[in-house]
Amino acid sequence: MSDISDIFELFVGIINNFHRAEISLDSPLEKMILGASTGKIVYLDNRRDAKGKYEFDFWRDIFKKFANYSEALDWLKSKGISEKMLYSKSDQFPDIVFKAKRTNGGFTCGSLLEMKDAKGSAIASFNSTLPTKSKSLKEVDIINGGNLVSRITAAFEEVITDFSEFYSYQRRCFYFVRTNKANLSKTKISLIDGSFFETIPTKELIAKTFLSIIQAHQEAKSEKLSDDELKHLESILAFLDNHNLISSSKHIDKASVKPRLRLMAEVHPEGNPHSRFYPEIPARSVNFIFPESDFSFLQKEAQINLKNLKQTIITHKRNGKYIVLQYVF
DNA sequence: GGCCACAAGTACAGTCGGGT
DNA sequence: ACCCGACTGTACTTGTGGCC
């Protein structure tokens, strides 16, 4: 499993900015992230607001390398990035890709980050991407049904050799989640390791979803499928692992409308660290939640100033223990 | 202990806008 | 122009805590 030191640094940066009162519990999540992580972002989904609202020019370092704007633009165009894309909001997964570091064997760091902001106490639904503990850029492209994210990331990383290794490198996923943003006495903010939401593999989750639809029909019609038929179905449904192919609208012969399946996921309270299942996470707190298996990393980072942070442990019903670094207002 | 009011959770549909 | 994902809004259902 790759190093999470960059995500830890991001968290420390966010806490420091809270301390300096540069941000508060109701600041935009993007402002919190962008203000704490300069120079390590190699894909940013909302380049428009970053520049317009948070004084963060995603392309600044690229432009610095060229004598003038048009030279930079020519280079970007050669990488498949049009002028129109520079400061747009692409609405793709993820919100942010962090820079991967090279090791002698391959890569480390380079995590993916997705933000979820909700007025109520439930985590905003996952619209198109089922949450997982890790994904490669290749998988990201499949989810998005295009290669915009990997194109921009690759341009930033200046990958020339070993692209396929870079492309299939498994990056850890983190979720920056706020709940109750409308009520500051209840607000909770957490940077959460993706494994918290992945208790069974996505492929299995999709297969079981369709199986459950079939079973619901069995019950509704009170017609039983045989065990053999169900087993056969299960093995067929195991093919359905490509989210993009499921959710794209379907051209059906002779039909004048195109059915469009939307795979959305809503977080069960047991999988929501901000729910009553986890009283260790109080209102008005900012948390970093990561698996116990990363504890050795924490010890390595112990020299970093942690004096304002409380350290506790929560137990996920299915995934075991998670360490929580916590700042409470 | 049961009822009620409100909060939390669930399940959708509708809208908007970016990318191709 | 078309395709599709993110975001928004809301109605309905379930859970909970206070009160009689």
mmCIF file of C-alpha atoms (C1' of nucleotides) in Angstrom:
data_model
loop_
_atom_site.group_PDB
_atom_site.id
_atom_site.type_symbol
_atom_site.label_atom_id
_atom_site.label_comp_id
_atom_site.label_asym_id
_atom_site.label_seq_id
_atom_site.Cartn_x
_atom_site.Cartn_y
_atom_site.Cartn_z
ATOM 1 C CA MET A 1 0.000 0.000 0.000
ATOM 2 C CA SER A 2 1.384 3.361 -0.946
ATOM 3 C CA ASP A 3 2.576 6.087 1.314
ATOM 4 C CA ILE A 4 -0.050 8.508 2.605
ATOM 5 C CA SER A 5 2.394 11.154 3.790
ATOM 6 C CA ASP A 6 1.160 13.650 1.187
ATOM 7 C CA ILE A 7 -2.422 13.309 2.424
ATOM 8 C CA PHE A 8 -1.206 13.641 5.987
ATOM 9 C CA GLU A 9 0.631 16.843 5.050
ATOM 10 C CA LEU A 10 -2.544 18.118 3.438
ATOM 11 C CA PHE A 11 -4.444 17.483 6.664
ATOM 12 C CA VAL A 12 -1.797 19.240 8.761
ATOM 13 C CA GLY A 13 -1.933 22.173 6.339
ATOM 14 C CA ILE A 14 -5.713 22.388 6.678
ATOM 15 C CA ILE A 15 -5.502 22.318 10.481
ATOM 16 C CA ASN A 16 -2.854 25.044 10.451
ATOM 17 C CA ASN A 17 -5.091 27.215 8.300
ATOM 18 C CA PHE A 18 -7.962 26.670 10.726
ATOM 19 C CA HIS A 19 -5.589 27.712 13.509
ATOM 20 C CA ARG A 20 -4.596 30.861 11.712
ATOM 21 C CA ALA A 21 -8.312 31.541 11.126
ATOM 22 C CA GLU A 22 -7.744 31.632 7.371
ATOM 23 C CA ILE A 23 -10.607 29.184 7.006
ATOM 24 C CA SER A 24 -13.582 28.272 9.170
ATOM 25 C CA LEU A 25 -16.010 25.352 9.390
ATOM 26 C CA ASP A 26 -18.227 26.913 6.716
ATOM 27 C CA SER A 27 -15.506 27.744 4.207
ATOM 28 C CA PRO A 28 -15.802 26.039 0.834
ATOM 29 C CA LEU A 29 -14.116 22.614 0.914
ATOM 30 C CA GLU A 30 -12.153 23.560 -2.174
ATOM 31 C CA LYS A 31 -10.694 26.567 -0.433
ATOM 32 C CA MET A 32 -9.560 24.344 2.443
ATOM 33 C CA ILE A 33 -7.806 21.924 0.111
ATOM 34 C CA LEU A 34 -6.299 24.447 -2.284
ATOM 35 C CA GLY A 35 -5.028 26.631 0.522
ATOM 36 C CA ALA A 36 -3.188 23.706 2.084
ATOM 37 C CA SER A 37 -1.553 21.990 -0.855
ATOM 38 C CA THR A 38 0.310 24.216 -3.255
ATOM 39 C CA GLY A 39 2.259 22.587 -6.018
ATOM 40 C CA LYS A 40 1.239 18.975 -5.448
ATOM 41 C CA ILE A 41 -1.958 18.927 -7.470
ATOM 42 C CA VAL A 42 -1.632 17.449 -10.958
ATOM 43 C CA TYR A 43 -5.339 17.315 -11.794
ATOM 44 C CA LEU A 44 -7.966 19.712 -10.540
ATOM 45 C CA ASP A 45 -11.540 19.336 -11.713
ATOM 46 C CA ASN A 46 -12.841 22.816 -10.986
ATOM 47 C CA ARG A 47 -10.138 24.989 -12.497
ATOM 48 C CA ARG A 48 -12.689 27.746 -13.010
ATOM 49 C CA ASP A 49 -13.544 28.463 -9.384
ATOM 50 C CA ALA A 50 -9.991 27.730 -8.248
ATOM 51 C CA LYS A 51 -8.813 30.677 -10.310
ATOM 52 C CA GLY A 52 -11.851 32.905 -9.991
ATOM 53 C CA LYS A 53 -12.651 32.411 -6.324
ATOM 54 C CA TYR A 54 -9.623 30.941 -4.570
ATOM 55 C CA GLU A 55 -6.707 32.569 -6.350
ATOM 56 C CA PHE A 56 -5.346 29.211 -7.381
ATOM 57 C CA ASP A 57 -4.113 29.056 -10.958
ATOM 58 C CA PHE A 58 -3.823 25.364 -11.711
ATOM 59 C CA TRP A 59 -1.563 26.019 -14.736
ATOM 60 C CA ARG A 60 0.786 28.481 -13.066
ATOM 61 C CA ASP A 61 3.798 26.143 -12.943
ATOM 62 C CA ILE A 62 3.313 25.119 -16.567
ATOM 63 C CA PHE A 63 3.089 28.711 -17.755
ATOM 64 C CA LYS A 64 6.279 29.567 -15.862
ATOM 65 C CA LYS A 65 8.201 27.180 -18.103
ATOM 66 C CA PHE A 66 7.386 29.120 -21.261
ATOM 67 C CA ALA A 67 8.364 32.542 -22.532
ATOM 68 C CA ASN A 68 4.805 33.575 -23.265
ATOM 69 C CA TYR A 69 1.192 32.494 -23.179
ATOM 70 C CA SER A 70 0.941 31.345 -26.779
ATOM 71 C CA GLU A 71 3.985 29.079 -26.509
ATOM 72 C CA ALA A 72 2.493 27.452 -23.423
ATOM 73 C CA LEU A 73 -0.812 27.102 -25.219
ATOM 74 C CA ASP A 74 0.832 25.400 -28.195
ATOM 75 C CA TRP A 75 2.513 22.927 -25.882
ATOM 76 C CA LEU A 76 -0.744 22.242 -24.040
ATOM 77 C CA LYS A 77 -2.538 21.734 -27.351
ATOM 78 C CA SER A 78 0.101 19.182 -28.314
ATOM 79 C CA LYS A 79 -0.886 17.348 -25.130
ATOM 80 C CA GLY A 80 -4.543 17.417 -26.132
ATOM 81 C CA ILE A 81 -5.523 20.283 -23.844
ATOM 82 C CA SER A 82 -7.518 23.061 -25.483
ATOM 83 C CA GLU A 83 -7.664 26.663 -24.334
ATOM 84 C CA LYS A 84 -11.320 26.228 -23.499
ATOM 85 C CA MET A 85 -10.438 23.524 -20.970
ATOM 86 C CA LEU A 86 -7.929 25.564 -19.013
ATOM 87 C CA TYR A 87 -10.328 27.198 -16.592
ATOM 88 C CA SER A 88 -13.444 25.071 -16.835
ATOM 89 C CA LYS A 89 -15.203 22.780 -14.417
ATOM 90 C CA SER A 90 -15.059 19.331 -15.965
ATOM 91 C CA ASP A 91 -17.324 17.406 -13.588
ATOM 92 C CA GLN A 92 -15.293 14.240 -13.846
ATOM 93 C CA PHE A 93 -13.972 11.871 -11.224
ATOM 94 C CA PRO A 94 -11.940 12.708 -9.134
ATOM 95 C CA ASP A 95 -11.854 16.301 -7.913
ATOM 96 C CA ILE A 96 -8.107 16.192 -7.368
ATOM 97 C CA VAL A 97 -5.144 13.997 -8.308
ATOM 98 C CA PHE A 98 -1.982 14.501 -6.273
ATOM 99 C CA LYS A 99 1.482 14.157 -7.706
ATOM 100 C CA ALA A 100 2.914 10.652 -7.652
ATOM 101 C CA LYS A 101 6.485 10.195 -6.517
ATOM 102 C CA ARG A 102 8.858 7.852 -8.256
ATOM 103 C CA THR A 103 10.509 5.077 -6.296
ATOM 104 C CA ASN A 104 13.092 2.640 -7.624
ATOM 105 C CA GLY A 105 10.393 0.018 -8.043
ATOM 106 C CA GLY A 106 7.594 2.238 -9.370
ATOM 107 C CA PHE A 107 5.462 4.897 -7.731
ATOM 108 C CA THR A 108 4.170 6.040 -4.373
ATOM 109 C CA CYS A 109 1.779 8.786 -3.157
ATOM 110 C CA GLY A 110 -0.315 10.322 -5.961
ATOM 111 C CA SER A 111 -3.647 9.816 -4.202
ATOM 112 C CA LEU A 112 -7.062 10.717 -5.594
ATOM 113 C CA LEU A 113 -9.343 13.010 -3.618
ATOM 114 C CA GLU A 114 -13.073 13.517 -3.926
ATOM 115 C CA MET A 115 -15.074 16.113 -1.989
ATOM 116 C CA LYS A 116 -18.547 15.568 -0.573
ATOM 117 C CA ASP A 117 -20.436 18.453 0.962
ATOM 118 C CA ALA A 118 -23.904 18.034 2.441
ATOM 119 C CA LYS A 119 -26.440 20.216 4.197
ATOM 120 C CA GLY A 120 -27.886 17.316 6.199
ATOM 121 C CA SER A 121 -26.278 14.591 8.250
ATOM 122 C CA ALA A 122 -26.004 12.032 5.442
ATOM 123 C CA ILE A 123 -22.959 12.019 3.197
ATOM 124 C CA ALA A 124 -23.870 13.423 -0.238
ATOM 125 C CA SER A 125 -24.589 10.516 -2.585
ATOM 126 C CA PHE A 126 -21.925 9.075 -4.847
ATOM 127 C CA ASN A 127 -23.334 9.879 -8.248
ATOM 128 C CA SER A 128 -21.335 7.903 -10.709
ATOM 129 C CA THR A 129 -18.398 6.478 -8.882
ATOM 130 C CA LEU A 130 -18.737 3.737 -6.358
ATOM 131 C CA PRO A 131 -16.226 4.557 -3.627
ATOM 132 C CA THR A 132 -13.177 2.305 -3.335
ATOM 133 C CA LYS A 133 -9.898 2.222 -1.478
ATOM 134 C CA SER A 134 -7.859 2.613 -4.645
ATOM 135 C CA LYS A 135 -8.130 3.213 -8.375
ATOM 136 C CA SER A 136 -5.673 3.538 -11.242
ATOM 137 C CA LEU A 137 -5.832 6.352 -13.810
ATOM 138 C CA LYS A 138 -6.863 3.670 -16.268
ATOM 139 C CA GLU A 139 -9.894 2.885 -14.129
ATOM 140 C CA VAL A 140 -10.589 6.605 -13.739
ATOM 141 C CA ASP A 141 -10.702 6.932 -17.533
ATOM 142 C CA ILE A 142 -13.113 4.019 -17.767
ATOM 143 C CA ILE A 143 -15.394 5.634 -15.173
ATOM 144 C CA ASN A 144 -15.342 8.935 -17.002
ATOM 145 C CA GLY A 145 -15.736 7.411 -20.437
ATOM 146 C CA GLY A 146 -12.853 9.576 -21.694
ATOM 147 C CA ASN A 147 -9.257 10.373 -20.884
ATOM 148 C CA LEU A 148 -9.402 14.008 -19.829
ATOM 149 C CA VAL A 149 -8.142 13.305 -16.313
ATOM 150 C CA SER A 150 -5.211 11.134 -17.351
ATOM 151 C CA ARG A 151 -4.361 13.520 -20.196
ATOM 152 C CA ILE A 152 -4.040 16.498 -17.871
ATOM 153 C CA THR A 153 -2.286 14.436 -15.185
ATOM 154 C CA ALA A 154 0.203 13.066 -17.692
ATOM 155 C CA ALA A 155 0.926 16.555 -19.048
ATOM 156 C CA PHE A 156 1.687 17.748 -15.533
ATOM 157 C CA GLU A 157 3.770 14.750 -14.611
ATOM 158 C CA GLU A 158 5.629 14.865 -17.935
ATOM 159 C CA VAL A 159 5.526 11.124 -18.260
ATOM 160 C CA ILE A 160 7.504 10.020 -21.285
ATOM 161 C CA THR A 161 8.644 6.511 -20.504
ATOM 162 C CA ASP A 162 6.829 3.819 -18.503
ATOM 163 C CA PHE A 163 3.432 5.385 -19.201
ATOM 164 C CA SER A 164 1.620 2.084 -18.906
ATOM 165 C CA GLU A 165 3.046 1.573 -15.426
ATOM 166 C CA PHE A 166 2.019 5.110 -14.508
ATOM 167 C CA TYR A 167 -1.395 4.499 -16.035
ATOM 168 C CA SER A 168 -2.077 1.298 -14.098
ATOM 169 C CA TYR A 169 -0.503 2.390 -10.798
ATOM 170 C CA GLN A 170 -3.088 1.878 -8.034
ATOM 171 C CA ARG A 171 -3.685 5.206 -6.314
ATOM 172 C CA ARG A 172 -5.346 5.454 -2.959
ATOM 173 C CA CYS A 173 -8.681 7.248 -2.804
ATOM 174 C CA PHE A 174 -9.570 9.720 -0.100
ATOM 175 C CA TYR A 175 -12.820 11.539 0.526
ATOM 176 C CA PHE A 176 -13.007 15.003 2.054
ATOM 177 C CA VAL A 177 -16.442 14.991 3.619
ATOM 178 C CA ARG A 178 -18.474 17.637 5.377
ATOM 179 C CA THR A 179 -21.925 17.065 6.858
ATOM 180 C CA ASN A 180 -24.402 19.555 8.345
ATOM 181 C CA LYS A 181 -22.791 22.475 6.589
ATOM 182 C CA ALA A 182 -26.026 24.431 7.065
ATOM 183 C CA ASN A 183 -25.835 24.187 10.852
ATOM 184 C CA LEU A 184 -22.455 25.203 12.222
ATOM 185 C CA SER A 185 -23.161 23.829 15.685
ATOM 186 C CA LYS A 186 -23.388 20.356 14.103
ATOM 187 C CA THR A 187 -20.803 20.544 11.348
ATOM 188 C CA LYS A 188 -18.305 17.687 11.028
ATOM 189 C CA ILE A 189 -15.446 17.518 8.558
ATOM 190 C CA SER A 190 -13.300 14.471 7.816
ATOM 191 C CA LEU A 191 -10.622 13.368 5.421
ATOM 192 C CA ILE A 192 -11.503 9.680 5.065
ATOM 193 C CA ASP A 193 -9.583 6.762 3.591
ATOM 194 C CA GLY A 194 -11.624 5.214 0.756
ATOM 195 C CA SER A 195 -11.506 1.766 2.338
ATOM 196 C CA PHE A 196 -14.000 3.034 4.912
ATOM 197 C CA PHE A 197 -16.670 2.927 2.197
ATOM 198 C CA GLU A 198 -15.531 -0.244 0.448
ATOM 199 C CA THR A 199 -16.580 -3.290 2.404
ATOM 200 C CA ILE A 200 -17.026 -5.505 -0.648
ATOM 201 C CA PRO A 201 -15.363 -5.130 -4.080
ATOM 202 C CA THR A 202 -17.182 -2.916 -6.595
ATOM 203 C CA LYS A 203 -17.571 -5.791 -9.028
ATOM 204 C CA GLU A 204 -19.324 -7.884 -6.403
ATOM 205 C CA LEU A 205 -21.422 -4.893 -5.368
ATOM 206 C CA ILE A 206 -22.706 -4.361 -8.901
ATOM 207 C CA ALA A 207 -23.420 -8.068 -9.424
ATOM 208 C CA LYS A 208 -25.304 -8.276 -6.134
ATOM 209 C CA THR A 209 -27.287 -5.156 -6.997
ATOM 210 C CA PHE A 210 -28.621 -6.744 -10.156
ATOM 211 C CA LEU A 211 -29.149 -10.033 -8.372
ATOM 212 C CA SER A 212 -31.206 -8.226 -5.764
ATOM 213 C CA ILE A 213 -33.356 -6.724 -8.536
ATOM 214 C CA ILE A 214 -33.984 -10.223 -9.853
ATOM 215 C CA GLN A 215 -34.781 -11.550 -6.395
ATOM 216 C CA ALA A 216 -37.227 -8.711 -5.787
ATOM 217 C CA HIS A 217 -38.997 -9.768 -8.986
ATOM 218 C CA GLN A 218 -39.032 -13.374 -7.846
ATOM 219 C CA GLU A 219 -40.819 -12.329 -4.699
ATOM 220 C CA ALA A 220 -43.193 -9.988 -6.482
ATOM 221 C CA LYS A 221 -44.221 -12.720 -8.920
ATOM 222 C CA SER A 222 -43.814 -15.559 -6.434
ATOM 223 C CA GLU A 223 -42.004 -17.514 -9.125
ATOM 224 C CA LYS A 224 -38.899 -19.238 -7.865
ATOM 225 C CA LEU A 225 -35.742 -19.559 -9.897
ATOM 226 C CA SER A 226 -33.814 -22.720 -9.191
ATOM 227 C CA ASP A 227 -30.512 -22.634 -7.320
ATOM 228 C CA ASP A 228 -28.754 -23.620 -10.538
ATOM 229 C CA GLU A 229 -30.381 -20.770 -12.424
ATOM 230 C CA LEU A 230 -29.393 -18.325 -9.700
ATOM 231 C CA LYS A 231 -25.802 -19.588 -9.714
ATOM 232 C CA HIS A 232 -25.657 -19.257 -13.469
ATOM 233 C CA LEU A 233 -27.041 -15.736 -13.205
ATOM 234 C CA GLU A 234 -24.430 -14.821 -10.618
ATOM 235 C CA SER A 235 -21.628 -15.895 -12.906
ATOM 236 C CA ILE A 236 -23.120 -13.875 -15.766
ATOM 237 C CA LEU A 237 -23.599 -10.811 -13.582
ATOM 238 C CA ALA A 238 -19.944 -11.003 -12.587
ATOM 239 C CA PHE A 239 -19.251 -9.684 -16.105
ATOM 240 C CA LEU A 240 -20.861 -6.377 -15.238
ATOM 241 C CA ASP A 241 -17.911 -4.551 -13.747
ATOM 242 C CA ASN A 242 -17.781 -1.522 -16.009
ATOM 243 C CA HIS A 243 -19.757 1.279 -14.487
ATOM 244 C CA ASN A 244 -19.538 3.417 -17.593
ATOM 245 C CA LEU A 245 -21.054 0.725 -19.809
ATOM 246 C CA ILE A 246 -23.927 0.307 -17.383
ATOM 247 C CA SER A 247 -24.745 3.975 -16.933
ATOM 248 C CA SER A 248 -24.491 5.166 -20.540
ATOM 249 C CA SER A 249 -27.847 5.665 -22.208
ATOM 250 C CA LYS A 250 -28.967 2.745 -24.331
ATOM 251 C CA HIS A 251 -29.945 2.874 -27.943
ATOM 252 C CA ILE A 252 -32.730 0.339 -28.282
ATOM 253 C CA ASP A 253 -33.934 -0.696 -31.699
ATOM 254 C CA LYS A 254 -37.318 0.838 -32.576
ATOM 255 C CA ALA A 255 -37.486 2.714 -29.272
ATOM 256 C CA SER A 256 -37.975 6.454 -29.429
ATOM 257 C CA VAL A 257 -36.449 6.980 -25.991
ATOM 258 C CA LYS A 258 -33.103 5.805 -24.682
ATOM 259 C CA PRO A 259 -33.208 4.299 -21.207
ATOM 260 C CA ARG A 260 -30.455 5.544 -18.932
ATOM 261 C CA LEU A 261 -29.545 3.658 -15.768
ATOM 262 C CA ARG A 262 -28.025 5.768 -13.057
ATOM 263 C CA LEU A 263 -25.901 3.967 -10.496
ATOM 264 C CA MET A 264 -25.923 6.108 -7.414
ATOM 265 C CA ALA A 265 -24.723 5.041 -3.990
ATOM 266 C CA GLU A 266 -25.939 6.451 -0.705
ATOM 267 C CA VAL A 267 -23.836 5.826 2.369
ATOM 268 C CA HIS A 268 -25.305 3.585 5.027
ATOM 269 C CA PRO A 269 -25.085 5.195 8.508
ATOM 270 C CA GLU A 270 -22.721 2.380 9.546
ATOM 271 C CA GLY A 271 -20.364 3.521 6.818
ATOM 272 C CA ASN A 272 -20.728 7.184 7.712
ATOM 273 C CA PRO A 273 -18.170 8.186 10.346
ATOM 274 C CA HIS A 274 -20.305 11.290 11.026
ATOM 275 C CA SER A 275 -23.344 9.246 12.043
ATOM 276 C CA ARG A 276 -24.412 8.283 15.553
ATOM 277 C CA PHE A 277 -22.567 4.966 15.100
ATOM 278 C CA TYR A 278 -19.325 6.832 15.731
ATOM 279 C CA PRO A 279 -19.756 9.017 18.826
ATOM 280 C CA GLU A 280 -15.966 9.489 18.872
ATOM 281 C CA ILE A 281 -16.403 12.015 16.057
ATOM 282 C CA PRO A 282 -18.059 15.050 17.677
ATOM 283 C CA ALA A 283 -19.692 18.080 16.099
ATOM 284 C CA ARG A 284 -17.340 20.916 15.186
ATOM 285 C CA SER A 285 -14.414 18.606 14.595
ATOM 286 C CA VAL A 286 -11.992 18.143 11.714
ATOM 287 C CA ASN A 287 -10.667 14.586 11.365
ATOM 288 C CA PHE A 288 -8.229 12.459 9.429
ATOM 289 C CA ILE A 289 -9.483 8.856 9.391
ATOM 290 C CA PHE A 290 -7.174 6.125 8.109
ATOM 291 C CA PRO A 291 -6.755 2.373 8.662
ATOM 292 C CA GLU A 292 -4.766 0.965 11.526
ATOM 293 C CA SER A 293 -2.444 -0.640 8.977
ATOM 294 C CA ASP A 294 -1.048 2.823 8.256
ATOM 295 C CA PHE A 295 -0.085 3.298 11.878
ATOM 296 C CA SER A 296 3.612 2.730 11.204
ATOM 297 C CA PHE A 297 3.495 5.713 8.889
ATOM 298 C CA LEU A 298 2.063 7.823 11.694
ATOM 299 C CA GLN A 299 4.940 6.912 13.957
ATOM 300 C CA LYS A 300 7.320 8.010 11.227
ATOM 301 C CA GLU A 301 5.544 11.343 11.095
ATOM 302 C CA ALA A 302 5.583 11.739 14.850
ATOM 303 C CA GLN A 303 8.238 14.412 14.644
ATOM 304 C CA ILE A 304 5.702 16.678 12.973
ATOM 305 C CA ASN A 305 3.924 18.881 15.455
ATOM 306 C CA LEU A 306 0.802 17.024 16.531
ATOM 307 C CA LYS A 307 0.205 18.808 19.795
ATOM 308 C CA ASN A 308 -3.164 20.257 18.777
ATOM 309 C CA LEU A 309 -4.469 16.937 17.577
ATOM 310 C CA LYS A 310 -6.318 14.378 19.599
ATOM 311 C CA GLN A 311 -5.745 10.771 18.629
ATOM 312 C CA THR A 312 -8.519 8.183 18.949
ATOM 313 C CA ILE A 313 -9.606 4.929 17.381
ATOM 314 C CA ILE A 314 -12.964 4.014 15.874
ATOM 315 C CA THR A 315 -14.056 0.503 14.958
ATOM 316 C CA HIS A 316 -15.715 0.022 11.603
ATOM 317 C CA LYS A 317 -18.288 -2.733 11.838
ATOM 318 C CA ARG A 318 -16.763 -4.643 8.926
ATOM 319 C CA ASN A 319 -13.321 -3.218 8.239
ATOM 320 C CA GLY A 320 -11.828 -3.154 11.716
ATOM 321 C CA LYS A 321 -9.986 -0.334 13.401
ATOM 322 C CA TYR A 322 -9.322 3.131 12.047
ATOM 323 C CA ILE A 323 -7.110 5.780 13.580
ATOM 324 C CA VAL A 324 -8.591 9.249 13.923
ATOM 325 C CA LEU A 325 -6.492 12.390 14.215
ATOM 326 C CA GLN A 326 -8.863 15.024 15.448
ATOM 327 C CA TYR A 327 -9.022 18.748 15.901
ATOM 328 C CA VAL A 328 -12.026 19.969 17.922
ATOM 329 C CA PHE A 329 -13.218 23.561 18.084
ATOM 330 C "C1'" DG B 1 -45.407 2.192 28.104
ATOM 331 C "C1'" DG B 2 -47.436 4.501 24.338
ATOM 332 C "C1'" DC B 3 -48.025 8.617 21.625
ATOM 333 C "C1'" DC B 4 -46.421 12.516 19.268
ATOM 334 C "C1'" DA B 5 -43.283 15.741 17.126
ATOM 335 C "C1'" DC B 6 -39.243 16.296 15.045
ATOM 336 C "C1'" DA B 7 -34.848 14.615 13.201
ATOM 337 C "C1'" DA B 8 -32.508 11.436 10.443
ATOM 338 C "C1'" DG B 9 -32.410 8.593 6.675
ATOM 339 C "C1'" DT B 10 -33.963 7.083 2.031
ATOM 340 C "C1'" DA B 11 -35.272 7.456 -2.620
ATOM 341 C "C1'" DC B 12 -36.182 9.516 -6.145
ATOM 342 C "C1'" DA B 13 -36.877 13.361 -10.060
ATOM 343 C "C1'" DG B 14 -35.403 17.708 -12.045
ATOM 344 C "C1'" DT B 15 -31.868 20.944 -13.672
ATOM 345 C "C1'" DC B 16 -27.528 22.604 -15.329
ATOM 346 C "C1'" DG B 17 -23.548 22.815 -17.879
ATOM 347 C "C1'" DG B 18 -19.026 20.700 -19.689
ATOM 348 C "C1'" DG B 19 -16.929 17.735 -23.262
ATOM 349 C "C1'" DT B 20 -16.953 15.850 -27.673
ATOM 350 C "C1'" DA C 1 -26.474 18.966 -30.919
ATOM 351 C "C1'" DC C 2 -26.028 15.388 -28.075
ATOM 352 C "C1'" DC C 3 -24.458 12.800 -24.167
ATOM 353 C "C1'" DC C 4 -23.852 12.323 -19.457
ATOM 354 C "C1'" DG C 5 -22.327 13.370 -14.596
ATOM 355 C "C1'" DA C 6 -22.809 16.555 -10.683
ATOM 356 C "C1'" DC C 7 -25.708 18.971 -8.056
ATOM 357 C "C1'" DT C 8 -30.307 20.344 -6.097
ATOM 358 C "C1'" DG C 9 -34.747 19.698 -4.223
ATOM 359 C "C1'" DT C 10 -38.225 17.342 -2.005
ATOM 360 C "C1'" DA C 11 -41.533 13.808 -0.621
ATOM 361 C "C1'" DC C 12 -41.761 9.950 1.854
ATOM 362 C "C1'" DT C 13 -40.195 6.548 5.604
ATOM 363 C "C1'" DT C 14 -37.964 5.313 9.760
ATOM 364 C "C1'" DG C 15 -35.935 6.339 14.201
ATOM 365 C "C1'" DT C 16 -35.708 8.716 18.595
ATOM 366 C "C1'" DG C 17 -36.421 11.305 22.653
ATOM 367 C "C1'" DG C 18 -39.654 13.882 25.497
ATOM 368 C "C1'" DC C 19 -43.907 13.954 27.704
ATOM 369 C "C1'" DC C 20 -48.159 12.410 29.642
#
